[in-house]
Short mmCIF file of C-alpha atoms in Angstrom, two decimals:
data_model
loop_
_atom_site.label_atom_id
_atom_site.label_comp_id
_atom_site.label_asym_id
_atom_site.label_seq_id
_atom_site.Cartn_x
_atom_site.Cartn_y
_atom_site.Cartn_z
CA MET A 1 8.51 119.14 105.04
CA PRO A 2 11.98 117.61 105.80
CA ARG A 3 12.43 113.90 106.45
CA TYR A 4 13.93 113.36 109.75
CA GLY A 5 16.33 109.31 109.11
CA PHE A 6 19.52 108.78 107.69
CA ILE A 7 17.75 107.50 103.92
CA HIS A 8 16.81 110.35 101.85
CA ASP A 9 17.13 109.81 98.49
CA LYS A 10 16.53 107.31 96.23
CA LEU A 11 20.34 105.96 95.16
CA GLU A 12 20.64 105.44 99.05
CA ILE A 13 17.32 103.72 99.34
CA LYS A 14 18.79 101.35 96.34
CA PHE A 15 21.58 100.81 98.24
CA LEU A 16 19.52 99.73 101.13
CA ILE A 17 17.06 97.36 99.25
CA LEU A 18 20.54 95.48 98.05
CA TYR A 19 22.19 95.84 101.69
CA LEU A 20 19.47 93.81 102.78
CA MET A 21 18.35 91.56 99.37
CA ALA A 22 22.30 90.14 99.99
CA ARG A 23 20.98 88.84 103.54
CA VAL A 24 17.84 87.63 103.03
CA ALA A 25 17.71 84.00 103.02
CA ALA A 26 15.26 83.35 100.45
CA PRO A 27 13.54 85.55 97.68
CA ILE A 28 10.82 87.58 99.22
CA ASP A 29 7.45 89.69 98.01
CA PHE A 30 6.93 92.94 98.19
CA PRO A 31 5.08 93.45 101.68
CA THR A 32 8.24 91.96 103.10
CA LEU A 33 10.39 93.92 101.12
CA THR A 34 9.10 96.89 102.28
CA ASP A 35 8.85 96.16 105.71
CA LEU A 36 12.59 95.55 105.59
CA THR A 37 13.17 98.25 103.62
CA MET A 38 10.98 100.95 105.59
CA CYS A 39 13.37 101.13 108.76
CA ASP A 40 14.64 104.64 108.79
CA ASP A 41 12.42 107.50 109.15
CA GLY A 42 13.85 109.23 106.03
CA ILE A 43 12.59 106.74 103.89
CA ASP A 44 9.51 107.89 101.36
CA TYR A 45 7.35 104.55 100.28
CA PHE A 46 6.75 105.66 96.83
CA GLU A 47 10.47 106.18 96.51
CA PHE A 48 11.04 103.08 97.54
CA ALA A 49 8.23 101.59 95.64
CA GLU A 50 10.58 103.27 92.25
CA ALA A 51 13.76 102.03 93.39
CA ALA A 52 12.62 98.64 93.67
CA ALA A 53 11.05 98.73 89.78
CA GLU A 54 14.22 100.47 89.02
CA LEU A 55 16.70 97.82 90.54
CA VAL A 56 14.52 95.02 88.66
CA GLU A 57 14.71 97.05 85.42
CA SER A 58 18.33 97.42 85.51
CA GLY A 59 19.23 93.64 86.01
CA HIS A 60 20.31 94.41 90.35
CA LEU A 61 16.90 92.37 91.33
CA THR A 62 14.49 89.60 89.54
CA LEU A 63 11.08 89.14 90.13
CA GLU A 64 9.57 86.07 89.77
CA ASP A 65 5.97 84.71 90.39
CA GLY A 66 5.85 88.28 92.89
CA LEU A 67 9.29 87.08 94.60
CA TYR A 68 12.12 89.30 94.80
CA SER A 69 15.83 88.44 94.94
CA ILE A 70 19.33 89.48 94.18
CA THR A 71 21.36 88.90 91.03
CA ASP A 72 25.09 88.60 91.10
CA LYS A 73 25.39 92.42 89.69
CA GLY A 74 23.02 93.56 92.52
CA ARG A 75 25.41 91.73 94.90
CA GLU A 76 28.74 92.87 93.46
CA ASN A 77 27.17 96.25 93.29
CA GLY A 78 25.41 96.53 96.42
CA ALA A 79 28.64 95.24 98.29
CA ALA A 80 30.38 98.27 96.85
CA CYS A 81 28.34 100.66 98.12
CA GLU A 82 27.02 99.22 101.36
CA SER A 83 29.62 101.17 103.05
CA SER A 84 28.10 104.20 102.88
CA LEU A 85 24.81 102.99 104.56
CA PRO A 86 24.79 104.41 108.48
CA TYR A 87 25.43 101.81 110.99
CA THR A 88 22.34 102.53 112.75
CA VAL A 89 20.62 101.35 109.58
CA LYS A 90 22.35 98.59 109.16
CA ARG A 91 22.15 97.33 112.92
CA LYS A 92 18.48 97.82 112.75
CA CYS A 93 18.32 96.04 109.32
CA SER A 94 20.32 93.02 110.86
CA ALA A 95 17.65 92.85 113.83
CA ASN A 96 14.58 92.67 111.03
CA LEU A 97 16.12 90.48 108.94
CA SER A 98 17.14 87.90 111.84
CA LYS A 99 13.18 87.72 112.36
CA VAL A 100 12.88 87.31 108.40
CA ASN A 101 15.31 85.01 107.83
CA GLY A 102 14.15 82.59 110.77
CA VAL A 103 10.56 82.62 109.23
CA LEU A 104 12.03 81.91 105.97
CA ARG A 105 14.45 79.28 106.87
CA ARG A 106 11.41 77.69 108.79
CA ASN A 107 9.00 77.70 105.63
CA ALA A 108 12.35 76.01 103.48
CA GLN A 109 12.10 73.21 106.00
CA VAL A 110 8.93 72.45 106.79
CA ARG A 111 6.88 71.94 103.25
CA ALA A 112 3.27 70.38 102.72
CA GLU A 113 2.69 70.24 98.87
CA VAL A 114 -1.00 68.38 97.40
CA LEU A 115 -0.69 66.80 94.29
CA PRO A 116 -3.90 65.76 92.14
CA ARG A 117 -3.62 61.66 91.60
CA PRO A 118 -4.60 60.32 88.12
CA GLU A 119 -6.96 57.82 89.68
CA GLY A 120 -8.86 60.50 91.38
CA GLY A 121 -8.14 61.99 95.14
CA LEU A 122 -5.31 63.90 96.22
CA THR A 123 -2.12 62.78 97.46
CA LEU A 124 -0.33 65.07 100.24
CA LYS A 125 3.44 65.44 100.91
CA LEU A 126 4.71 66.23 103.98
CA VAL A 127 8.33 67.03 104.02
CA LEU A 128 10.63 68.38 107.42
CA ASP A 129 14.43 69.10 106.31
CA ASP A 130 17.15 70.35 108.76
CA ASP A 131 20.23 72.15 107.74
CA ALA A 132 22.18 68.54 106.89
CA GLY A 133 19.17 67.05 104.82
CA ASN A 134 15.91 65.25 104.27
CA LEU A 135 14.38 64.09 108.12
CA PHE A 136 11.36 63.13 107.00
CA THR A 137 8.64 63.07 104.54
CA LEU A 138 5.23 61.23 104.64
CA GLU A 139 2.63 60.72 101.72
CA LEU A 140 -1.01 60.70 102.44
CA LEU A 141 -4.11 60.04 100.51
CA CYS A 142 -6.62 62.57 101.13
CA GLY A 143 -10.48 62.41 99.76
CA SER A 144 -10.96 66.23 99.39
CA GLN A 145 -8.88 69.85 99.26
CA GLU A 146 -9.97 70.84 102.20
CA GLN A 147 -8.72 67.35 104.15
CA ALA A 148 -5.42 68.04 102.56
CA ASP A 149 -4.99 71.64 103.36
CA ARG A 150 -6.22 70.94 106.88
CA LEU A 151 -3.43 68.32 107.40
CA ALA A 152 -1.00 70.52 105.60
CA ALA A 153 -1.58 73.22 108.20
CA HIS A 154 -1.82 71.03 110.90
CA PHE A 155 1.74 69.50 110.07
CA LYS A 156 3.22 72.66 109.77
CA GLU A 157 1.70 74.54 112.86
CA ARG A 158 3.90 71.05 114.87
CA PRO A 159 6.25 69.43 112.50
CA ASP A 160 8.65 68.43 115.35
CA HIS A 161 5.71 67.17 117.08
CA ILE A 162 4.65 64.83 114.33
CA TYR A 163 7.97 63.96 113.59
CA ASN A 164 8.31 62.66 116.96
CA GLN A 165 5.01 60.80 117.36
CA VAL A 166 6.11 58.92 114.08
CA LEU A 167 9.21 57.97 115.92
CA GLU A 168 7.98 56.95 119.03
CA ALA A 169 5.23 54.83 117.39
CA LEU A 170 7.68 53.18 115.45
CA LEU A 171 10.23 52.62 117.75
CA GLU A 172 7.48 51.14 120.37
CA GLU A 173 7.75 47.59 120.54
CA PRO A 174 5.00 45.41 119.92
CA GLU A 175 2.66 43.68 122.57
#
């Protein structure tokens, strides 16, 4: 059965993967790489999975803790071959990458980390950064993992609101 689309063989899939990985804002997991790569009707999932594994084996990509990132070798070879990718595929990739990169940048700027305390309990460290650096870091004592997880989730949902509330409380004149 013929495949429709512009990308048809494993080599073209490898070029596409390198093209995407050179433009992604941070290391990504396999499902995200899959979503980004399956942007053309000609791509076969099994060939894609093989191509990704072969790029790791050849040193074009690294796979650490379940996250893929591009190496210098991958970046150089990908740049040399990206002109062979069709314009329509690149355009679709750009649209998909902007969504993924927005999420990756936000996740890099809004972080919550739970650390055990030697004397018992947990420390929840909440961090909010912007492009210039750290805006806000707050450490809280939590009595349980559930409490720390709940507070971390609320912070990640509305970090700007929490930051503004803390500023407002600090700037308010005492009565």
